XYZ file of C-alpha atoms in Angstrom:
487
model
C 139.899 130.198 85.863
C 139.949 126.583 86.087
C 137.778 126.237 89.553
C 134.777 126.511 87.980
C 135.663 123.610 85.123
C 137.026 121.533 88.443
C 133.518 121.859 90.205
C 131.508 121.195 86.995
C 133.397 117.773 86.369
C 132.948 116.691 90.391
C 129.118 117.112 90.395
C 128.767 115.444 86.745
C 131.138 112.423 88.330
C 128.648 111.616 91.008
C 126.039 110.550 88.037
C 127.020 106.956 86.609
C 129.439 107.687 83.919
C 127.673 105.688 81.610
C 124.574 108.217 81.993
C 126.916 110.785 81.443
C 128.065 108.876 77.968
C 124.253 108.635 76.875
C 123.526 112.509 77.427
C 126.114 113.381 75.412
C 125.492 110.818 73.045
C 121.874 112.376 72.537
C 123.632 115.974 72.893
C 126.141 114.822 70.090
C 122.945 113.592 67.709
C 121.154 117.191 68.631
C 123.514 118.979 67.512
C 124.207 117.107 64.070
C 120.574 117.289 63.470
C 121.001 121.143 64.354
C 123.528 121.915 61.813
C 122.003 119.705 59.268
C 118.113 120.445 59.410
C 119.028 124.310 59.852
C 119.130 124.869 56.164
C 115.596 123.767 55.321
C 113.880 126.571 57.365
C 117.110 128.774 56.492
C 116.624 128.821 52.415
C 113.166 129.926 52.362
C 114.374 132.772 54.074
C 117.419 133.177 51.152
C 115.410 132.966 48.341
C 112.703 134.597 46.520
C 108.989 132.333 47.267
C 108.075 130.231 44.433
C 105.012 131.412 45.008
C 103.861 134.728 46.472
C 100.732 137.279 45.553
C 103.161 139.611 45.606
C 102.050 142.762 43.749
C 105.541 144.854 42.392
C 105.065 148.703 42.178
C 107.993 148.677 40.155
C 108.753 146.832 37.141
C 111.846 144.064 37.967
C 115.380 144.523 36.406
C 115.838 141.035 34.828
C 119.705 142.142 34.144
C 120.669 142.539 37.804
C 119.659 139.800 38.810
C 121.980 136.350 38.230
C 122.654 133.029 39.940
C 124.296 134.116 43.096
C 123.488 137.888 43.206
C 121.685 139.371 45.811
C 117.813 139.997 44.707
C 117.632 143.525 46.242
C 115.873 145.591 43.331
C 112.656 142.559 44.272
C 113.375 142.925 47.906
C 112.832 146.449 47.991
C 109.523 146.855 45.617
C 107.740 144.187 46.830
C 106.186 142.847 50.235
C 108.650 140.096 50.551
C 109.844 140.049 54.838
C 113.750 141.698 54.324
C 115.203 139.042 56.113
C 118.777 139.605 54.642
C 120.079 139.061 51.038
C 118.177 137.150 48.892
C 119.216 134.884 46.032
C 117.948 134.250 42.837
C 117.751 130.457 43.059
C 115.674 128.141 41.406
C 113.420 125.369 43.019
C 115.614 122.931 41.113
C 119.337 125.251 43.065
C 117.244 124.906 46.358
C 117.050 121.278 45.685
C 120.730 120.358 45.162
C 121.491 122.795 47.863
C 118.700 120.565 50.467
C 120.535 117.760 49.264
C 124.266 118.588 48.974
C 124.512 117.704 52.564
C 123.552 113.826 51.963
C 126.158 113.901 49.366
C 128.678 114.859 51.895
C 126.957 112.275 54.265
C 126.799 109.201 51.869
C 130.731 109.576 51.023
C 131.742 109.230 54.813
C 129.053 107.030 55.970
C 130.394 103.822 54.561
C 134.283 104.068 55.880
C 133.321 105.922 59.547
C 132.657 102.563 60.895
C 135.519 100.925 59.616
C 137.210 104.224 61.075
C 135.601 104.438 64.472
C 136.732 100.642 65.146
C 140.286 101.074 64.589
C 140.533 104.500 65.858
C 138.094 105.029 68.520
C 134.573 107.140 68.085
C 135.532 109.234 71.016
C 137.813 111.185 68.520
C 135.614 110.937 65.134
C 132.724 112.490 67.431
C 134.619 115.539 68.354
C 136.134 116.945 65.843
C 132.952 116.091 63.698
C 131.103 118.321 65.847
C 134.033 121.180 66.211
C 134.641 121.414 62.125
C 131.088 121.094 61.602
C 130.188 124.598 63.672
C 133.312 126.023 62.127
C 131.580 125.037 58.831
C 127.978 126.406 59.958
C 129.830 129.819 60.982
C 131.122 130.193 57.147
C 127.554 129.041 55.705
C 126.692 133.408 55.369
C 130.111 133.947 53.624
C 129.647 130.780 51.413
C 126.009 132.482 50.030
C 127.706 135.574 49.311
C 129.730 133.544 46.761
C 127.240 131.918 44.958
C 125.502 128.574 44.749
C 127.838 126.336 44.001
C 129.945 127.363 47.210
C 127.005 127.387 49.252
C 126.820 123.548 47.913
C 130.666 122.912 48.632
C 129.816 124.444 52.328
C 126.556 121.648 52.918
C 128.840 118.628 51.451
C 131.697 119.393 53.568
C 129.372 119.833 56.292
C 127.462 116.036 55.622
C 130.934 114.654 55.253
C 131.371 115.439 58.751
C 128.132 114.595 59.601
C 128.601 110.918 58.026
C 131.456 110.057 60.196
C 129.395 110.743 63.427
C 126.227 108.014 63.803
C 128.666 105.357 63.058
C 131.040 106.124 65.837
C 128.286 106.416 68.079
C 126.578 103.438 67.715
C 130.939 102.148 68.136
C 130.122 103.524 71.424
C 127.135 102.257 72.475
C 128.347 98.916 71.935
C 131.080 99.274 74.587
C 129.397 101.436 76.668
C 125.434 99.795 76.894
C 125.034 96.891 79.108
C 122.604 94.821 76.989
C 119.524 95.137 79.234
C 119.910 99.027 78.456
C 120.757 99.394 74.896
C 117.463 100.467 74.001
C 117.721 103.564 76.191
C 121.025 104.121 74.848
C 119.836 104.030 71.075
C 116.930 106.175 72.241
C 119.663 108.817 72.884
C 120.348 108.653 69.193
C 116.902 110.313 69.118
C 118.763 113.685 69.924
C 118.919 114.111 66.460
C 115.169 114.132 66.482
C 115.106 116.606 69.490
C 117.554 118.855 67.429
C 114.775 119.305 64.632
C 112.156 120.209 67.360
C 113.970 122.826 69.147
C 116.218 123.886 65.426
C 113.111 124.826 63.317
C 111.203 127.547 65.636
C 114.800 128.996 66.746
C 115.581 129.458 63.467
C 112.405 130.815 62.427
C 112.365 133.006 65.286
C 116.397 134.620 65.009
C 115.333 134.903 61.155
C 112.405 136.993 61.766
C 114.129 138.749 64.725
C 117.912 139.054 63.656
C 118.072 137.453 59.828
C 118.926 134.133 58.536
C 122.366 134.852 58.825
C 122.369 134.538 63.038
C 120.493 131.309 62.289
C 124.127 129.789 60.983
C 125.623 131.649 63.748
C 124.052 130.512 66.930
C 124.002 126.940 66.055
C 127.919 127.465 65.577
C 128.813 128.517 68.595
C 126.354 125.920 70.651
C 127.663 123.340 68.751
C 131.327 124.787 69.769
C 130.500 124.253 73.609
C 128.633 120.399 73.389
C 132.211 119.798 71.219
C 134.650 120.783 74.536
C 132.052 118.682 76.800
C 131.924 115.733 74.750
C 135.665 115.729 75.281
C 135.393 116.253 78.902
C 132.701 112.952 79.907
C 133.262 111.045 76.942
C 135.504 108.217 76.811
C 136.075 105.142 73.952
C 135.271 102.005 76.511
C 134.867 101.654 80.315
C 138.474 100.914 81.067
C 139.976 103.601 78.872
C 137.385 106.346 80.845
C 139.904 108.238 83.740
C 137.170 108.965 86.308
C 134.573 106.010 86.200
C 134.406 103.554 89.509
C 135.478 100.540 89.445
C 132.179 98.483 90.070
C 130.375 100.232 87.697
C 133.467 99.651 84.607
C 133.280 95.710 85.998
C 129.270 96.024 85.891
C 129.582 96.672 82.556
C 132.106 94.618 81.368
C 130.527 91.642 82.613
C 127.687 92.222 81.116
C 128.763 92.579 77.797
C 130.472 89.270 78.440
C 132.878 88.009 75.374
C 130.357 89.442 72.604
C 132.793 92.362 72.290
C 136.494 91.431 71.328
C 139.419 93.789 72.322
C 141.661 92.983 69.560
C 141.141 95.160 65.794
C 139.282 93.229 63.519
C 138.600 92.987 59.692
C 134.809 93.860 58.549
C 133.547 89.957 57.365
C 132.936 91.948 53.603
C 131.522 89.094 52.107
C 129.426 87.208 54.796
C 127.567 90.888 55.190
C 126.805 90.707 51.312
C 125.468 86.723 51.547
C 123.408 87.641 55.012
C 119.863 87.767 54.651
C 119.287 89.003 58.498
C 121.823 91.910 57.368
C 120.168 92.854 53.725
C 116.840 92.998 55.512
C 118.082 95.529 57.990
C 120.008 97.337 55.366
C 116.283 97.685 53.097
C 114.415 98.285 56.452
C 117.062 101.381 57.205
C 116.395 102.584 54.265
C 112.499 102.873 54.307
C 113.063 104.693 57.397
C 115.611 107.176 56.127
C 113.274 107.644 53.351
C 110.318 108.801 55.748
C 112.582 111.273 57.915
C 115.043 112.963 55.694
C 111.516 113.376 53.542
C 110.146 115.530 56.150
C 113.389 116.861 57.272
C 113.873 118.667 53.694
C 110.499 118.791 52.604
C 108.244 119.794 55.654
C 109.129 123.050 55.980
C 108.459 124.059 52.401
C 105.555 121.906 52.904
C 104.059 123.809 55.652
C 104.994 127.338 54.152
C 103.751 126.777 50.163
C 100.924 124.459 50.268
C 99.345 125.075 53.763
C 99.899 128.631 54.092
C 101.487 129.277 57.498
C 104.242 132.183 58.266
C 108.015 130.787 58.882
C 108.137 130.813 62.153
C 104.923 128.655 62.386
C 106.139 126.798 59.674
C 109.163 126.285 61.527
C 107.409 124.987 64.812
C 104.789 123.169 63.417
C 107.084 121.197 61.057
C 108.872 120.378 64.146
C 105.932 118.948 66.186
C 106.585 115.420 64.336
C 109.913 115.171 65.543
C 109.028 116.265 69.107
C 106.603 113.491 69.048
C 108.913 110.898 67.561
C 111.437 111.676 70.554
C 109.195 111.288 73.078
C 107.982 107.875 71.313
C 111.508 106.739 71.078
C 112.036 106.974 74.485
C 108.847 105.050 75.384
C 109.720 102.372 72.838
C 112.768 102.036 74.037
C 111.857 101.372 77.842
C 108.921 99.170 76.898
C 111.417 96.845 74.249
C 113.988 96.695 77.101
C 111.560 95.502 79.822
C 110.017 92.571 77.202
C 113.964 91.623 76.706
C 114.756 91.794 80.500
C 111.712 90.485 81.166
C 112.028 87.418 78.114
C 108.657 88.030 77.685
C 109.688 88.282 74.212
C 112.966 87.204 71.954
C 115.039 89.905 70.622
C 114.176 88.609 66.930
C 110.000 88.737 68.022
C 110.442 92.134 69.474
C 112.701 93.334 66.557
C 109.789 92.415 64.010
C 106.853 92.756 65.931
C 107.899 96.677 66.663
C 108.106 97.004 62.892
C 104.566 97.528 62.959
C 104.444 100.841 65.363
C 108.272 101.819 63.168
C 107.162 101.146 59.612
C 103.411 100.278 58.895
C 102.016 102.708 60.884
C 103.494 105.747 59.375
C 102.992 104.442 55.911
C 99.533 104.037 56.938
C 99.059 107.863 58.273
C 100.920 109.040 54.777
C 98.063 107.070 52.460
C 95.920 108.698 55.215
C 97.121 112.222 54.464
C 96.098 112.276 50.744
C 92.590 111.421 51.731
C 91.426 113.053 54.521
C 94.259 115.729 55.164
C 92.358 118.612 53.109
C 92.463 121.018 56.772
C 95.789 122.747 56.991
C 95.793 121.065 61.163
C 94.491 117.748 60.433
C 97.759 117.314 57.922
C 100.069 118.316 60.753
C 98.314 116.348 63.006
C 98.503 112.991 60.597
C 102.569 114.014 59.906
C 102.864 114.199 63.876
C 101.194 111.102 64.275
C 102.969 109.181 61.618
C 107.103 110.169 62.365
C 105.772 109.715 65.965
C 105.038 106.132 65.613
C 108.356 105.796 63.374
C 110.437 106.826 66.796
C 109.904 102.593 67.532
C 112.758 102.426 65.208
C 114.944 102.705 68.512
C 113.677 98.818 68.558
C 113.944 98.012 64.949
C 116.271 99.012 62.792
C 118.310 101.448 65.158
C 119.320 98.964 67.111
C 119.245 95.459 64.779
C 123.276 96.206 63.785
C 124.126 95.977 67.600
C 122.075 92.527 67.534
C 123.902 90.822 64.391
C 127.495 91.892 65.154
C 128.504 93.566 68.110
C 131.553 93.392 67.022
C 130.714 95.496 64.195
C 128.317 97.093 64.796
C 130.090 100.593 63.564
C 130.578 99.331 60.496
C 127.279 98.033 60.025
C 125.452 100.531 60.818
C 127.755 102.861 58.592
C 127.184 100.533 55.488
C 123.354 101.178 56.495
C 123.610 104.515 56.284
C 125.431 104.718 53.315
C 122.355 103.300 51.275
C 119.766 104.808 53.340
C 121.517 108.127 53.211
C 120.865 108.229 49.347
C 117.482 109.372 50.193
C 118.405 112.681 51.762
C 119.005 114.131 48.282
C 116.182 111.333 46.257
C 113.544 112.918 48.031
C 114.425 117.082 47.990
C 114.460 115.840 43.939
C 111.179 113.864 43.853
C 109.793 116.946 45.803
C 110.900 119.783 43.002
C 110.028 117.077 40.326
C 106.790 116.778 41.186
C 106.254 120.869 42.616
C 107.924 122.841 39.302
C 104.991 124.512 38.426
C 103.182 124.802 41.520
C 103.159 123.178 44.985
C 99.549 122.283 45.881
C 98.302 119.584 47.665
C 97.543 117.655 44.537
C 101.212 117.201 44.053
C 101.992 116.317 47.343
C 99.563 113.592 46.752
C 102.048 111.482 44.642
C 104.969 112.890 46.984
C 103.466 111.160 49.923
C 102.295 108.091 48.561
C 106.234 107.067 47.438
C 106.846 107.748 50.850
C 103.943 105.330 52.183
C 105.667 102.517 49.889
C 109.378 103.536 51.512
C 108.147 102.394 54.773
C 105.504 99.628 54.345
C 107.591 97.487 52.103
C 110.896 97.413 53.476
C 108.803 96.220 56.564
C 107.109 93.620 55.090
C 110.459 92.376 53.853
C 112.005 92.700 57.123
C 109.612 90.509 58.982
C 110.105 87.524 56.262
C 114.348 88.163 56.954
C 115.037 89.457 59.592
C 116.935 88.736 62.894
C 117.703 89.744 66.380
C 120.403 86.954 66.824
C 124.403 87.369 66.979
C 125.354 85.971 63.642
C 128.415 83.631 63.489
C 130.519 85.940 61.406
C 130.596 88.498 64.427
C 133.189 86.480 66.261
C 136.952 87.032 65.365
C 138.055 84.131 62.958
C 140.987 83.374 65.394
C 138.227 82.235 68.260
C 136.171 80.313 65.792
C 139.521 78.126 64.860
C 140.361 78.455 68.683
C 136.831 76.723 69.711
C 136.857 74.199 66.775
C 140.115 73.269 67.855
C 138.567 72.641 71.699
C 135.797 70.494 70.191
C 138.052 68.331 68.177
């Protein structure tokens, strides 16, 4: 029974552990973005279409239908695909149900760092990922019981989901020797890779097998990457039981004494007086805007105003993200070879990628609502716009492990907490602005607020911003120790 396991951990033990760490680092962030992203294809597939040419050869019993109730009497005399049971729930329900998830998200975010520093992230990452397909499983059962527990399902499921990009990016700073922690942040873009491959399978198993196997599947694949991140993953180097000894000294060494092994406080109120840290935090949000935008919206997007069938819907929405991985990865390489290199200091290359990251994609977005009239030509500007965003492995993905290494959990979960805000903002904006009808005239005002999310936080950024260690990352009993030295 066990020989198998045995032969499966030998073979992954002759590949650098710390390789090891980063593929399940990006198969961690895949999966998250799996579970979370599932829902936006999912719905349209649960509800009735806003809008639909849907002629009714018999007239529609008003009384049997109620928030909650399965829609069967429209499913059965009309030509709306019988994917399963349909609810009756408004584009306003859809909307809190989209964004329930970043609720869940935005409560966690903040303490997971705090968390994932005293307690390890090795821990916080796997059972995030084992409740969370637990949670995905139940998603069918929680529909049958009506909105609100469908909501209570998504925020228990983001609440989850908060505590896991903090404990990662815990990881990566005692795992990533600095002249590779912008491959390692690259493997964050999993999450985008999870959209790519999430959207068509879901579209597909809902055309093929209903919506319902398209919370199933993602359970149980998120069930396996949960027992392998507990197999390879460990919290440091010298905690890990199988790495070799040169490579746990190569790394150590490298980190030098930027990471401290004693439990420290979160400096509270240097963070709030730190202009390099504010800029990051605005900066994170412009770019949380842009994605969790398309992550709830582009589906619908794709489906109402351009017209194409779910599963296309499903895999052309997902071209943006495929292209943002594959930027992130480039990005990545090229920022680490200008650090290795010092062609470039980590502050230049931190503001100078902000261009490719932020102004770039804002710049595609005012694009879209002039020229993006052919149903291709708008995928093509959305691909082109989240693919220039993935240089955000060199902005502000990475900026937390610059200012605080130390920290950089909690940072980058104090980030998140205001950037995460978006995630249920935008699904808002989007049924604010499409209540009557979703055209592309709407959209027009959708995408410009989303042009302004990324340009400005930018701009703000390159006056601010930072790539140095600040002086509150070191522990407070050093700085006394090294004052007392000089004196």
């Amino acid at each position: 029974m066990y020989g198998p396991l045995i032969h499966f951990i030998k073979a992954i033990d002759r590949i650098p552990t710390r390789f090891n760490v980063s593929i399940m680092l990006f198969m961690a962030c895949l999966i998250s973005y799996m579970l979370r992203v599932n829902m936006s294809v999912n719905i349209l597939a649960m509800v009735q279409p806003i809008q639909s040419n849907i002629k009714q050869s018999a007239p529609l019993d008003h009384n049997n239908i109620s928030d909650g109730t399965t829609n069967q009497t429209m499913i059965e005399n009309s030509k709306v695909p019988d994917y399963g049971p349909r609810y009756n729930w408004s584009s306003h329900d859809q909307s809190i149900i989209l964004g329930a998830y970043f609720y869940g998200y935005l409560i966690s975010s903040l303490p997971a760092g705090i968390f994932a520093e005293r307690f390890g992230g090795r821990n916080m990452v796997g059972l995030s990922l084992a409740f969370s397909a637990l949670l995905t499983a139940l998603t069918p059962l929680a529909a049958d019981n009506g909105m609100w527990a469908t909501i209570a399902n998504r925020v228990a499921l983001g609440i989850l989901g908060g505590f896991l990009y903090p404990a990662l990016h815990n990881l990566i700073s005692k795992w990533a020797p600095p002249d590779e922690k912008g491959k390692f942040v690259s493997a964050l873009m999993g999450g985008t890779f999870g959209t790519v491959i999430t959207w068509p399978l879901v579209g597909v198993l809902i055309e093929t097998l209903g919506w319902s196997f398209a919370f199933y599947i993602p359970a149980v694949i998120s069930a396996i990457v949960a027992v392998l991140w507990y197999i390879i993953v460990a919290d440091s180097p010298s905690t890990h039981p199988r790495i070799k000894a040169e490579e746990k000294d190569y790394i150590e060494k490298s980190l030098g004494d930027t990471i401290s092994k004693s439990k420290l406080l979160p400096p509270i109120a240097s963070l709030a007086t730190s202009p390099p840290f504010l800029a990051l935090l605005v900066l994170h949000f412009g770019n949380l805007w842009g994605l969790y935008f398309l992550i709830t919206a582009a589906p619908k997007f794709m489906s109402e105003v351009l017209g194409f069938k779910l599963a296309k819907a499903g895999f052309l929405a997902a071209l943006p993200y495929l292209a943002r991985s594959l930027a992130a990865f480039l990005f990545g390489t090229v920022g680490d070879l200008l650090r290795k290199k010092s062609i470039m200091s980590v502050t230049a290359i931190r503001k100078s990628f902000c261009l490719f990251s932020h102004i770039i994609p804002g710049l595609f977005l005012v694009g879209l609502i002039y020229i993006g009239f052919d149903p291709y030509v708008c995928v093509a500007i959305i691909t082109l716009s989240l693919g220039f965003n993935g240089a955000s492995t060199m902005t502000n993905l990475q900026n937390s492990q610059d200012l605080a290494p130390n920290f950089a959990g909690t940072l980058y979960g104090i980030i998140n907490f205001v950037g995460t805000s978006s995630g249920f903002i935008s699904p808002i904006l989007v049924a604010h602005f499409t209540v009557q009808q979703s055209t592309m005239e709407e959209w027009q005002y959708v995408f410009m607020i989303g042009a302004a999310a990324y340009i400005v936080p930018a701009l703000i950024f390159i006056v601010f911003g930072s790539g140095q260690v600040q002086k509150w990352n070191e522990p407070k009993q050093t700085q006394a120790n090294a004052e007392f030295q000089h004196t």
